[in-house]
Coordinates of C-alpha atoms and ligand atoms in Angstrom, one line a residue:
M1120 CA 39.4 41.0 4.4
D1121 CA 39.4 40.5 0.7
S1122 CA 39.4 43.9 -1.0
S1123 CA 40.9 42.5 -4.2
R1124 CA 37.6 40.8 -5.1
E1125 CA 35.8 44.1 -4.8
Q1126 CA 38.1 45.6 -7.3
M1127 CA 36.6 43.3 -9.8
F1128 CA 33.7 45.7 -10.5
T1129 CA 36.0 47.1 -13.1
S1130 CA 36.7 50.8 -13.3
V1131 CA 36.6 51.7 -17.0
E1132 CA 35.0 54.6 -18.7
K1133 CA 34.5 53.1 -22.1
T1134 CA 33.5 49.7 -23.4
T1135 CA 35.8 48.1 -25.9
H1136 CA 34.2 47.3 -29.2
G1137 CA 36.6 44.7 -30.5
T1138 CA 40.3 44.4 -29.6
N1139 CA 43.6 44.2 -31.2
K1140 CA 45.3 40.9 -30.7
Q1141 CA 48.8 42.3 -30.1
R1142 CA 47.5 44.7 -27.4
V1143 CA 45.7 41.8 -25.7
L1144 CA 48.9 39.7 -25.7
I1145 CA 51.0 42.5 -24.3
L1146 CA 48.3 43.3 -21.7
A1147 CA 48.2 39.6 -20.8
L1148 CA 52.0 39.5 -20.4
V1149 CA 52.0 42.6 -18.2
V1150 CA 49.2 41.2 -16.1
G1151 CA 50.9 37.9 -15.9
V1152 CA 54.3 39.3 -14.8
G1153 CA 52.5 41.7 -12.5
T1154 CA 50.5 39.0 -10.8
F1155 CA 53.6 36.8 -10.4
A1156 CA 55.5 39.7 -8.8
I1157 CA 52.6 40.6 -6.5
G1158 CA 52.4 36.9 -5.6
I1159 CA 56.1 36.8 -4.6
L1160 CA 55.6 40.0 -2.6
I1161 CA 52.5 38.7 -0.8
G1162 CA 54.4 35.5 -0.1
R1163 CA 57.3 37.3 1.3
F1164 CA 55.6 40.0 3.4
A1165 CA 52.2 38.7 4.2
T1166 CA 53.0 35.2 5.2
C1167 CA 56.5 35.6 6.8
P1168 CA 56.0 37.7 9.9
K1169 CA 59.5 39.0 10.9
S1170 CA 59.3 39.3 14.6
E1171 CA 55.9 38.5 16.2
P1172 CA 56.1 34.8 17.0
E1173 CA 53.6 35.3 19.9
V1174 CA 50.8 35.8 17.4
S1175 CA 51.0 32.2 16.2
K1176 CA 50.8 31.0 19.8
Q1177 CA 47.5 32.8 20.3
S1178 CA 44.2 32.0 18.6
S1179 CA 44.6 31.9 14.9
L1180 CA 41.8 34.5 14.5
P1181 CA 42.4 37.1 17.2
N1182 CA 39.4 39.3 18.2
V1183 CA 37.0 37.4 15.9
I1184 CA 34.9 36.1 18.7
D1185 CA 34.6 39.5 20.3
L1186 CA 33.8 41.1 16.9
L1187 CA 31.2 38.5 16.0
G1188 CA 29.4 38.8 19.3
R1189 CA 29.5 42.6 19.4
D1190 CA 26.1 44.2 19.6
E1191 CA 24.9 47.2 17.6
D1192 CA 26.0 50.5 19.0
A1193 CA 22.9 52.6 19.9
S1194 CA 25.0 55.8 20.0
I1195 CA 26.1 55.3 16.4
I1196 CA 22.5 54.7 15.3
S1197 CA 21.3 58.0 16.9
E1198 CA 24.3 59.8 15.5
V1199 CA 23.4 58.7 12.0
I1200 CA 19.7 59.7 12.5
D1201 CA 20.8 63.1 13.9
E1202 CA 23.3 63.8 11.1
I1203 CA 20.9 63.2 8.2
S1204 CA 20.1 66.7 6.9
S1205 CA 17.0 67.4 4.9
E1206 CA 18.7 70.5 3.5
N1207 CA 21.4 68.4 2.0
I1208 CA 18.8 66.1 0.5
R1209 CA 17.0 69.1 -1.0
D1210 CA 20.2 70.4 -2.5
H1211 CA 21.0 67.0 -4.0
V1212 CA 17.5 66.8 -5.7
R1213 CA 18.2 70.2 -7.3
T1214 CA 21.6 69.1 -8.6
L1215 CA 20.2 65.8 -9.9
A1216 CA 17.1 67.3 -11.5
K1217 CA 18.6 70.4 -13.0
Y1218 CA 18.9 69.1 -16.6
P1219 CA 17.1 66.4 -18.5
H1220 CA 19.2 63.2 -18.3
I1221 CA 17.6 60.4 -20.3
A1222 CA 19.7 57.2 -20.4
G1223 CA 22.6 57.3 -22.8
M1224 CA 22.7 61.1 -22.8
E1225 CA 25.9 62.9 -21.9
T1226 CA 24.1 64.6 -18.9
S1227 CA 23.4 61.2 -17.5
H1228 CA 27.1 60.2 -17.8
E1229 CA 28.0 63.4 -16.1
L1230 CA 25.8 62.6 -13.1
A1231 CA 27.5 59.2 -12.9
R1232 CA 30.9 60.9 -12.7
M1233 CA 29.5 63.4 -10.2
L1234 CA 28.4 60.5 -8.0
K1235 CA 31.8 58.8 -8.3
G1236 CA 33.5 62.0 -7.1
F1237 CA 30.9 62.4 -4.3
W1238 CA 31.5 58.9 -3.1
E1239 CA 35.3 59.2 -3.2
N1240 CA 35.0 62.4 -1.1
A1241 CA 32.6 60.7 1.2
G1242 CA 35.3 58.2 2.2
L1243 CA 34.1 55.1 0.4
D1244 CA 36.9 52.6 -0.1
H1245 CA 36.4 51.9 -3.8
V1246 CA 34.3 53.6 -6.5
T1247 CA 33.9 52.4 -10.1
L1248 CA 31.9 53.1 -13.2
T1249 CA 30.7 50.0 -15.1
P1250 CA 29.8 50.6 -18.7
Y1251 CA 27.6 48.4 -20.9
N1252 CA 26.8 48.9 -24.5
V1253 CA 23.0 48.3 -24.9
L1254 CA 20.1 48.8 -27.2
L1255 CA 17.9 51.8 -26.3
S1256 CA 15.3 53.7 -28.3
Y1257 CA 14.8 57.4 -29.1
P1258 CA 12.4 59.5 -31.2
N1259 CA 13.8 61.1 -34.3
M1260 CA 14.1 64.8 -33.4
S1261 CA 13.7 66.0 -36.9
D1262 CA 10.6 63.8 -37.5
L1263 CA 8.5 63.9 -34.3
N1264 CA 5.8 61.4 -33.4
F1265 CA 2.1 62.3 -33.5
V1266 CA -1.5 61.0 -33.8
A1267 CA -3.9 62.6 -36.2
L1268 CA -7.5 62.4 -37.5
L1269 CA -7.9 62.3 -41.3
D1270 CA -11.1 63.0 -43.2
E1271 CA -12.5 61.0 -46.1
N1272 CA -10.1 62.8 -48.5
N1273 CA -7.2 62.0 -46.4
N1274 CA -6.8 65.6 -45.2
T1275 CA -5.7 66.1 -41.6
V1276 CA -8.5 67.5 -39.5
Y1277 CA -6.7 67.2 -36.2
K1278 CA -3.0 66.7 -35.4
S1279 CA -1.7 66.2 -31.8
N1280 CA 0.9 68.6 -30.4
L1281 CA 4.4 67.4 -31.1
T1282 CA 5.7 68.5 -27.7
E1283 CA 4.3 69.2 -24.2
A1284 CA 3.4 72.8 -23.2
I1285 CA 6.2 74.5 -21.2
L1286 CA 4.4 75.5 -18.0
T1287 CA 7.2 77.0 -15.9
A1288 CA 10.5 78.8 -16.6
E1289 CA 12.5 75.9 -15.1
E1290 CA 11.2 73.5 -17.7
N1291 CA 12.2 75.8 -20.5
T1292 CA 15.5 74.0 -21.4
T1293 CA 16.9 72.0 -24.2
N1294 CA 17.0 68.2 -24.5
V1295 CA 13.5 67.6 -23.2
V1296 CA 12.6 64.5 -25.1
P1297 CA 9.1 64.7 -26.5
P1298 CA 6.5 62.2 -25.4
F1299 CA 7.3 58.7 -26.8
N1300 CA 7.1 55.1 -25.8
A1301 CA 10.5 53.5 -25.8
F1302 CA 11.0 50.5 -28.2
S1303 CA 7.8 51.3 -30.1
Y1304 CA 7.9 49.9 -33.6
P1305 CA 8.3 52.7 -36.1
G1306 CA 5.6 53.2 -38.6
D1307 CA 2.8 55.3 -40.1
I1308 CA -0.5 53.6 -40.0
K1309 CA -4.2 54.5 -40.5
G1310 CA -7.3 52.9 -39.0
D1311 CA -10.3 52.9 -36.8
I1312 CA -10.0 53.3 -33.1
V1313 CA -11.4 51.0 -30.5
Y1314 CA -11.4 52.1 -26.8
V1315 CA -10.5 49.3 -24.5
N1316 CA -10.5 50.9 -21.0
Y1317 CA -7.2 49.9 -19.2
G1318 CA -6.4 47.3 -21.8
R1319 CA -6.4 44.5 -19.3
E1320 CA -7.2 40.9 -20.2
E1321 CA -10.7 41.3 -18.7
D1322 CA -11.2 44.5 -20.7
F1323 CA -10.5 42.8 -24.0
E1324 CA -12.7 39.8 -23.0
Y1325 CA -15.5 42.1 -22.1
I1326 CA -15.4 44.1 -25.3
E1327 CA -15.2 41.0 -27.5
K1328 CA -17.9 39.0 -25.7
N1329 CA -20.3 41.7 -24.5
A1330 CA -19.9 44.4 -27.0
S1331 CA -19.0 42.1 -29.9
I1332 CA -16.2 44.4 -31.0
S1333 CA -12.9 43.0 -32.3
V1334 CA -9.7 45.0 -32.2
A1335 CA -8.1 43.0 -35.1
G1336 CA -6.9 45.4 -37.8
K1337 CA -7.8 48.4 -35.5
I1338 CA -5.9 51.0 -33.5
V1339 CA -6.4 50.3 -29.8
M1340 CA -6.9 53.3 -27.5
A1341 CA -6.2 52.4 -23.8
R1342 CA -6.0 54.5 -20.7
Y1343 CA -2.9 54.3 -18.5
G1344 CA -3.2 52.6 -15.1
K1345 CA -3.8 49.3 -13.3
I1346 CA -1.2 47.2 -15.3
F1347 CA 2.2 47.8 -16.9
R1348 CA 1.9 49.6 -20.2
G1349 CA 4.0 47.0 -22.0
D1350 CA 1.3 44.4 -21.2
K1351 CA -1.4 46.6 -22.7
V1352 CA 0.6 46.7 -25.9
R1353 CA 1.3 43.0 -25.8
L1354 CA -2.3 42.1 -25.3
S1355 CA -3.4 44.4 -28.2
E1356 CA -0.8 42.9 -30.5
M1357 CA -1.9 39.4 -29.6
R1358 CA -5.4 40.3 -30.7
G1359 CA -4.2 41.7 -34.0
A1360 CA -4.3 45.4 -33.3
I1361 CA -2.2 47.5 -35.8
G1362 CA -1.2 50.3 -33.3
V1363 CA -1.8 51.5 -29.8
I1364 CA -2.6 55.0 -28.4
L1365 CA -2.0 55.2 -24.6
F1366 CA -3.5 58.1 -22.8
S1367 CA -3.6 59.5 -19.2
D1368 CA -7.3 60.0 -18.1
P1369 CA -8.0 62.7 -15.6
A1370 CA -10.0 60.1 -13.6
D1371 CA -6.6 58.3 -12.9
Y1372 CA -4.1 61.2 -12.9
T1373 CA -6.0 64.2 -11.3
N1374 CA -8.0 64.5 -8.1
G1375 CA -11.1 65.1 -10.2
D1376 CA -10.7 68.9 -10.5
I1377 CA -8.9 69.7 -13.7
N1378 CA -8.2 73.2 -12.5
Q1379 CA -6.1 71.7 -9.7
V1380 CA -3.2 70.6 -11.9
Y1381 CA 0.4 71.5 -12.5
P1382 CA 1.8 74.2 -12.2
N1383 CA -0.9 75.1 -9.6
D1384 CA -0.8 71.7 -8.0
W1385 CA 0.9 68.4 -8.5
W1386 CA -1.7 66.6 -10.6
L1387 CA -1.2 66.0 -14.3
P1388 CA -2.1 68.9 -16.6
P1389 CA -3.9 68.3 -20.0
S1390 CA -0.7 68.7 -22.0
G1391 CA 1.2 66.2 -19.9
A1392 CA 1.9 62.7 -21.4
Q1393 CA 3.4 59.7 -19.7
R1394 CA 6.6 58.5 -21.3
G1395 CA 7.6 54.9 -20.7
T1396 CA 9.0 51.7 -22.1
V1397 CA 6.8 49.1 -23.8
Y1398 CA 9.5 46.4 -23.7
I1399 CA 8.2 43.6 -21.5
G1400 CA 11.5 41.9 -20.9
V1401 CA 14.4 43.2 -18.6
G1402 CA 18.0 44.0 -19.5
D1403 CA 19.6 44.7 -22.9
P1404 CA 17.3 43.2 -25.6
L1405 CA 20.3 42.2 -27.6
T1406 CA 22.2 40.2 -24.9
A1407 CA 19.6 38.1 -23.1
D1408 CA 21.1 36.5 -20.0
Y1409 CA 24.6 37.7 -20.7
P1410 CA 26.3 41.1 -19.9
A1411 CA 26.4 43.6 -22.7
I1412 CA 30.2 44.0 -22.6
G1413 CA 32.4 44.6 -25.6
T1414 CA 32.8 40.9 -26.6
A1415 CA 29.2 39.9 -26.2
N1416 CA 27.4 38.1 -29.0
R1417 CA 24.5 40.3 -29.9
K1418 CA 21.3 39.2 -31.5
L1419 CA 17.7 40.1 -31.2
D1420 CA 15.9 37.2 -29.6
P1421 CA 12.2 37.2 -30.5
S1422 CA 11.5 36.1 -27.0
N1423 CA 12.8 39.5 -25.8
Y1424 CA 9.3 40.9 -26.3
L1425 CA 9.9 44.1 -28.3
P1426 CA 6.6 45.2 -29.8
S1427 CA 6.0 45.0 -33.5
I1428 CA 3.4 47.7 -33.8
P1429 CA 3.6 51.5 -33.3
V1430 CA 2.7 52.9 -29.9
H1431 CA 2.3 56.6 -28.9
P1432 CA 1.4 58.2 -25.5
I1433 CA -0.8 61.3 -25.2
G1434 CA -2.3 63.4 -22.5
Y1435 CA -6.0 64.0 -21.9
G1436 CA -5.9 67.4 -23.7
I1437 CA -5.2 65.4 -26.9
A1438 CA -7.2 62.2 -26.1
I1439 CA -10.4 64.2 -25.8
H1440 CA -10.3 65.1 -29.5
L1441 CA -10.1 61.4 -30.4
M1442 CA -12.7 60.3 -28.0
R1443 CA -15.2 63.0 -29.1
S1444 CA -14.9 61.8 -32.7
L1445 CA -15.7 58.1 -32.0
S1446 CA -19.0 56.4 -32.9
G1447 CA -20.3 53.2 -31.5
P1448 CA -22.3 52.4 -28.3
E1449 CA -21.7 54.3 -25.1
V1450 CA -19.5 52.4 -22.6
N1451 CA -20.5 50.9 -19.4
V1452 CA -20.0 53.2 -16.3
T1453 CA -16.9 51.4 -15.1
W1454 CA -15.1 52.3 -18.4
R1455 CA -15.9 56.0 -18.2
G1456 CA -13.1 58.4 -17.3
L1457 CA -13.3 62.1 -16.5
M1458 CA -12.8 63.8 -19.9
N1459 CA -15.7 66.1 -20.7
T1460 CA -17.2 63.9 -23.4
T1461 CA -19.2 60.7 -23.9
Y1462 CA -17.0 57.6 -23.8
R1463 CA -17.7 55.3 -26.7
F1464 CA -16.3 51.9 -27.8
G1465 CA -15.5 53.3 -31.2
G1466 CA -14.8 50.9 -34.1
G1467 CA -15.7 53.8 -36.4
F1468 CA -16.1 57.6 -36.4
K1469 CA -19.1 59.9 -36.2
T1470 CA -18.2 61.2 -39.6
T1471 CA -18.1 58.4 -42.1
G1472 CA -14.8 58.0 -43.9
W1473 CA -12.6 59.4 -41.1
K1474 CA -9.6 57.5 -39.9
A1475 CA -7.0 57.9 -37.2
R1476 CA -3.3 58.0 -38.0
I1477 CA -0.3 57.2 -35.8
H1478 CA 3.1 58.4 -37.0
V1479 CA 6.1 57.0 -35.0
S1480 CA 9.7 57.6 -36.2
T1481 CA 11.3 56.2 -33.0
S1482 CA 14.2 53.9 -33.7
N1483 CA 16.5 51.6 -31.6
G1484 CA 20.2 52.2 -31.4
R1485 CA 23.2 51.0 -29.4
V1486 CA 24.6 53.3 -26.7
D1487 CA 26.9 53.2 -23.7
V1488 CA 25.2 53.4 -20.3
F1489 CA 27.0 53.5 -16.9
N1490 CA 26.4 52.2 -13.4
A1491 CA 28.3 53.9 -10.6
I1492 CA 29.2 51.6 -7.8
G1493 CA 30.6 52.8 -4.5
I1494 CA 31.9 50.3 -1.9
M1495 CA 32.2 50.8 1.8
R1496 CA 34.2 47.8 3.1
G1497 CA 32.7 45.9 6.0
E1498 CA 34.7 45.4 9.2
I1499 CA 33.7 41.9 10.2
E1500 CA 32.2 40.3 7.1
P1501 CA 33.6 42.3 4.2
D1502 CA 32.7 39.5 1.8
R1503 CA 29.0 39.8 2.6
Y1504 CA 27.4 42.6 0.6
V1505 CA 24.4 44.7 1.5
L1506 CA 23.4 46.7 -1.6
V1507 CA 21.7 50.0 -1.6
G1508 CA 20.7 51.3 -5.0
N1509 CA 18.6 53.4 -7.3
H1510 CA 18.5 54.3 -11.0
R1511 CA 19.9 57.5 -12.2
D1512 CA 18.4 58.0 -15.7
A1513 CA 15.1 59.9 -16.0
W1514 CA 12.8 60.5 -18.9
V1515 CA 13.2 64.2 -18.4
F1516 CA 14.2 65.9 -15.1
G1517 CA 13.3 63.1 -12.7
A1518 CA 13.1 65.1 -9.5
V1519 CA 10.9 62.4 -7.8
D1520 CA 11.7 59.4 -10.1
P1521 CA 14.6 58.8 -9.4
G1522 CA 16.1 62.0 -7.9
S1523 CA 14.4 61.7 -4.6
G1524 CA 15.9 58.3 -4.0
T1525 CA 19.4 59.2 -5.2
A1526 CA 19.4 62.3 -3.0
V1527 CA 18.6 60.2 0.1
M1528 CA 21.3 57.7 -0.9
M1529 CA 23.9 60.4 -1.3
E1530 CA 23.1 61.8 2.2
M1531 CA 23.2 58.4 3.7
S1532 CA 26.6 57.7 2.2
R1533 CA 27.9 61.0 3.4
V1534 CA 26.9 60.4 7.0
L1535 CA 28.2 56.8 7.1
G1536 CA 31.3 57.8 5.2
N1537 CA 32.1 60.4 7.9
L1538 CA 31.9 57.8 10.6
V1539 CA 34.3 55.6 8.6
K1540 CA 36.7 58.5 8.0
S1541 CA 36.7 59.3 11.7
G1542 CA 37.8 55.8 12.4
R1543 CA 35.1 55.2 15.0
W1544 CA 32.9 52.9 12.9
R1545 CA 32.7 50.6 9.9
P1546 CA 29.6 48.6 8.8
R1547 CA 29.7 45.0 9.8
R1548 CA 29.3 43.9 6.2
S1549 CA 30.3 45.7 3.1
I1550 CA 27.8 48.3 1.8
L1551 CA 27.6 48.7 -2.0
F1552 CA 26.0 52.0 -3.1
C1553 CA 24.7 51.5 -6.7
S1554 CA 23.5 54.1 -9.2
W1555 CA 22.0 52.2 -12.2
G1556 CA 21.8 53.4 -15.8
A1557 CA 18.8 52.9 -18.2
E1558 CA 16.3 51.6 -15.7
E1559 CA 13.4 53.4 -17.5
Y1560 CA 14.0 51.3 -20.6
G1561 CA 13.5 48.0 -18.7
L1562 CA 16.0 47.7 -15.7
V1563 CA 18.8 47.6 -18.2
G1564 CA 21.9 48.8 -16.3
S1565 CA 21.2 46.8 -13.1
T1566 CA 20.3 43.6 -15.1
E1567 CA 23.6 43.8 -17.1
W1568 CA 25.6 44.2 -13.9
V1569 CA 23.9 41.3 -12.2
E1570 CA 24.5 39.2 -15.3
H1571 CA 28.1 40.3 -15.3
Y1572 CA 28.8 39.4 -11.6
T1573 CA 26.2 36.7 -11.1
K1574 CA 28.6 34.3 -9.3
T1575 CA 30.1 36.8 -6.9
L1576 CA 26.7 38.3 -6.1
G1577 CA 25.0 34.8 -5.8
A1578 CA 27.6 33.9 -3.2
R1579 CA 28.0 37.2 -1.4
A1580 CA 24.9 39.5 -1.7
I1581 CA 22.6 39.2 1.3
A1582 CA 20.1 42.1 0.8
Y1583 CA 19.2 44.8 -1.6
L1584 CA 17.4 48.0 -0.7
N1585 CA 16.0 50.0 -3.6
L1586 CA 15.3 53.7 -3.1
D1587 CA 13.5 54.7 -6.3
V1588 CA 10.7 57.3 -5.8
V1589 CA 11.2 57.7 -2.0
V1590 CA 8.6 60.5 -1.8
Q1591 CA 5.2 60.1 -3.3
G1592 CA 2.9 62.6 -1.8
N1593 CA 3.7 64.6 1.3
F1594 CA 2.5 62.5 4.1
S1595 CA 3.7 59.1 4.9
L1596 CA 6.4 56.6 4.1
L1597 CA 5.6 53.9 1.6
A1598 CA 7.9 50.9 1.8
R1599 CA 7.5 47.4 0.4
G1600 CA 9.7 44.4 0.5
T1601 CA 10.0 40.6 0.7
P1602 CA 8.7 39.3 4.0
M1603 CA 12.2 38.7 5.3
I1604 CA 12.9 42.4 5.4
H1605 CA 9.6 43.6 7.1
N1606 CA 10.8 43.4 10.7
S1607 CA 14.0 45.4 9.8
L1608 CA 11.8 48.1 8.1
F1609 CA 9.5 48.2 11.1
A1610 CA 12.4 48.4 13.6
A1611 CA 14.2 51.1 11.7
T1612 CA 11.2 53.3 11.1
K1613 CA 10.2 53.1 14.8
M1614 CA 13.6 54.6 15.6
V1615 CA 13.2 57.6 13.3
P1616 CA 11.4 60.6 15.0
N1617 CA 8.4 61.9 13.0
P1618 CA 9.6 64.9 11.0
N1619 CA 5.9 66.0 10.5
S1620 CA 5.1 68.3 13.5
A1621 CA 1.3 67.9 13.1
E1622 CA 1.7 64.1 13.2
F1623 CA 4.0 64.3 16.1
A1624 CA 1.6 66.5 18.0
A1625 CA -1.2 64.0 17.2
G1626 CA 0.8 61.4 19.2
R1627 CA 2.5 59.7 16.3
K1628 CA 6.0 60.1 17.4
S1629 CA 7.8 58.0 14.9
V1630 CA 7.8 57.5 11.1
Y1631 CA 6.4 54.1 11.8
D1632 CA 3.4 55.5 13.6
T1633 CA 2.3 57.6 10.6
W1634 CA 3.0 54.8 8.2
L1635 CA 0.8 52.4 10.2
M1636 CA -2.0 55.0 10.4
A1637 CA -1.8 55.8 6.6
S1638 CA -1.5 52.1 5.4
P1639 CA -3.1 49.9 8.1
G1640 CA -2.6 46.3 7.3
K1641 CA -3.6 43.0 9.0
R1642 CA -2.2 42.0 12.3
G1643 CA -1.5 45.6 13.4
I1644 CA 1.4 46.2 11.1
P1645 CA 1.6 48.5 8.0
S1646 CA 0.3 47.0 4.8
S1647 CA 2.8 46.1 2.3
T1648 CA 0.5 44.6 -0.2
K1649 CA 0.1 47.5 -2.6
Q1650 CA 1.4 46.1 -5.8
S1651 CA 3.8 47.9 -8.1
D1652 CA 2.6 48.6 -11.7
R1653 CA 6.0 49.4 -13.0
S1654 CA 4.7 52.8 -14.2
Ligands
NAG907 C1 15.1 61.3 -39.0 O1 14.2 62.0 -39.8 C2 14.9 62.7 -40.9 C3 13.8 63.5 -41.6 O2 12.7 62.7 -42.0 C4 15.5 61.7 -41.8 O3 16.2 62.3 -42.9 C5 16.5 60.9 -41.0 O4 17.1 59.8 -41.8 C6 15.8 60.3 -39.8 N1 16.9 59.6 -38.9 C7 16.8 58.4 -38.5 C8 17.9 57.9 -37.7 O5 15.9 57.6 -38.9
NAG908 C1 -2.7 60.1 -47.0 O1 -1.9 61.0 -46.4 C2 -0.6 60.6 -45.9 C3 0.1 61.7 -45.2 O2 -0.7 62.8 -44.9 C4 0.2 60.0 -47.0 O3 1.4 59.4 -46.4 C5 -0.6 58.9 -47.7 O4 0.1 58.4 -48.8 C6 -2.0 59.4 -48.1 N1 -2.8 58.3 -48.6 C7 -3.6 58.5 -49.7 C8 -4.3 57.2 -50.1 O5 -3.6 59.5 -50.3
NAG909 C1 11.7 79.8 -23.3 O1 12.9 80.5 -23.5 C2 13.0 81.2 -24.7 C3 14.4 81.9 -24.7 O2 15.3 81.2 -24.0 C4 11.9 82.2 -24.8 O3 12.0 82.9 -26.1 C5 10.6 81.5 -24.7 O4 9.5 82.5 -24.7 C6 10.5 80.7 -23.4 N1 9.3 80.0 -23.4 C7 8.5 79.9 -22.4 C8 7.2 79.1 -22.6 O5 8.7 80.3 -21.3
NAG910 C1 -20.8 39.6 -20.4 O1 -21.3 38.5 -21.0 C2 -21.3 37.3 -20.2 C3 -21.8 36.2 -21.1 O2 -21.2 36.2 -22.3 C4 -22.2 37.5 -19.0 O3 -22.0 36.4 -18.2 C5 -21.7 38.7 -18.3 O4 -22.5 39.0 -17.2 C6 -21.6 39.9 -19.2 N1 -21.1 41.1 -18.4 C7 -21.5 42.3 -18.5 C8 -20.8 43.3 -17.7 O5 -22.4 42.6 -19.2
NAG911 C1 -1.3 72.4 -28.2 O1 -0.7 73.5 -28.6 C2 -1.5 74.7 -28.7 C3 -0.8 75.8 -29.3 O2 0.5 76.0 -28.7 C4 -2.0 75.0 -27.3 O3 -2.8 76.1 -27.3 C5 -2.7 73.8 -26.7 O4 -3.0 74.1 -25.3 C6 -1.8 72.6 -26.7 N1 -2.6 71.5 -26.3 C7 -2.1 70.5 -25.6 C8 -3.0 69.4 -25.2 O5 -0.9 70.5 -25.2
NAG912 C1 -20.2 47.1 -16.3 O1 -19.1 46.2 -16.5 C2 -18.6 45.6 -15.3 C3 -17.5 44.7 -15.7 O2 -16.7 45.3 -16.6 C4 -19.8 44.8 -14.7 O3 -19.3 44.3 -13.4 C5 -21.0 45.7 -14.5 O4 -22.0 44.9 -14.0 C6 -21.4 46.4 -15.7 N1 -22.5 47.3 -15.5 C7 -23.4 47.5 -16.4 C8 -24.5 48.5 -16.0 O5 -23.4 46.9 -17.5
NAG913 C1 -18.1 70.2 -21.2 O1 -18.3 70.4 -22.5 C2 -19.5 71.1 -22.8 C3 -19.8 71.1 -24.3 O2 -18.6 71.2 -25.0 C4 -19.4 72.5 -22.3 O3 -20.6 73.2 -22.5 C5 -19.1 72.5 -20.8 O4 -18.9 73.7 -20.3 C6 -18.0 71.6 -20.5 N1 -17.8 71.4 -19.1 C7 -16.7 71.6 -18.4 C8 -16.7 71.3 -17.0 O5 -15.7 72.0 -19.0
NAG914 C1 -0.4 67.3 1.5 O1 -0.6 68.1 0.5 C2 -2.0 68.4 0.3 C3 -2.1 69.2 -1.0 O2 -1.1 70.0 -1.2 C4 -2.5 69.2 1.5 O3 -3.9 69.5 1.3 C5 -2.3 68.4 2.7 O4 -2.7 69.1 3.8 C6 -0.9 67.9 2.8 N1 -0.8 67.0 3.9 C7 0.1 67.1 4.8 C8 0.0 66.0 5.9 O5 1.0 67.9 4.9

């Protein structure tokens, strides 16, 4: 057992921004003397058994053979399955999604401390918060972002709403960040709009070759979907666009009936806009490949792929005003969405002299973000780590993304922790429960942590299970993984009784059975080919 190594995921609440030489010296002395004293004590008590000479006559590793050969305990597995409570998971989602908790905000730090307390109570052996000081991006709350249409005299004929409509009483709270794209370049620009469908490589090629329209010097208007939004911006920038408007089309974010939207249903309402990062790298943009700790050398590496043009996201209730005003040929059927207007390529406006304007005041700044790490020490191979994790930060409330995953992780740790507390069971390997900060900005918290502990993790981590967005829809499990983990996923889901009574009655007794029915793949196993679009 080597619990001292686990303590290395340092438990500190603040990053140090520069240190005082004297304090470092004193600290070094104290640590030096302390280590020396501990060494003497270990030498005295751990290696000089007083009165058990028979131990040395036996095998040098008593019980190891038995332990290594021990099979899994089916009664423990069924106890874990029975103990998981959907009521608890529901309560956790409410706690986690009660307030907006964007990365870097105090409410997000509070949730990190809440999880630390939760895991300490749950019986985990060691819980720490690891802080990193990273570059994030926020809109200026006294100068909000918008898009507008200007007439030939530069008068504003249409201006987008600065915030989303408040549709239920629960949403009526402070600190809801208005729609913005993180790491957008700030600016106030004017130009013609060109509609580029999803803004994929093939969309740009098509518009250039077949419609003979160039986006150089223009504002690109692209619908969300199919590829990562950061790539849409990158591809626009590479072709000389001066700004990007990203919108959610009802064809992609409703079931086709725009009356069946939130708050009556779960589909996107006209006022809803998708926030999201347009940074195409991962981790803190200032400390590429190294952890963003207090002593890090910070510089903005151009290869870190921050955009250099303004980008703003809007919903279809706003986008329709822009699309209606565009001139140019009507688009091919595959480019049409479901807004109630004719989709055109643009390049100009129906009224000569009109221009579109994008106003973005978003700016980047350094803030502290926290990961919470809870360790349940393994019994047989404590220096092999199985990591279970999810991010904690959300653009706004984050009930599904990421609350649903964190709620499940909390319930899992409670049930396993109870077994550890009872003394009847420990995991074979150590389990690390991880709650990451600033994922939405580009996997920032987790990337910094991995950069910080690369060597330890490289030698000891054997698997990582990510729980973000564990419910999507109301019907079936959706799980993906590297091929090595497929059989474990199949075996585990075959053991879990189907919680959906209609499915159970239809003969699909396990979670696996419904999964297979919902996502049939080749060779009679569930499909795992659906690709992530990082949205
Ligand atoms: C935010 O906008 C206000 C009003 O335009 C301005 O005075 C302030 O300097 C801006 N803050 C930042 C951080 O840019
Ligand atoms: C047009 O209006 C914007 C703000 O509405 C202003 O910043 C800009 O200077 C104006 N340009 C001209 C040419 O009047
Ligand atoms: C939000 O709450 C405030 C008072 O707290 C109230 O004045 C306002 O009408 C509410 N807005 C909505 C849309 O419910
Ligand atoms: C686009 O133009 C290319 C030739 O430049 C042609 O091969 C292709 O069929 C055209 N595609 C469409 C959708 O018109
Ligand atoms: C914009 O705000 C107006 C006034 O509050 C509201 O009537 C309209 O529905 C909003 N539109 C969108 C798309 O949010
Ligand atoms: C529309 O474009 C797609 C490719 O973008 C092409 O496959 C299709 O043939 C085109 N249809 C028409 C009617 O031009
Ligand atoms: C679509 O727009 C037209 C013209 O503005 C209007 O007459 C029609 O009712 C709209 N259709 C729907 C389904 O909203
Ligand atoms: C899932 O939700 C939809 C819409 O709310 C509903 O029509 C459907 O019956 C539900 N499916 C299941 C399996 O519960």
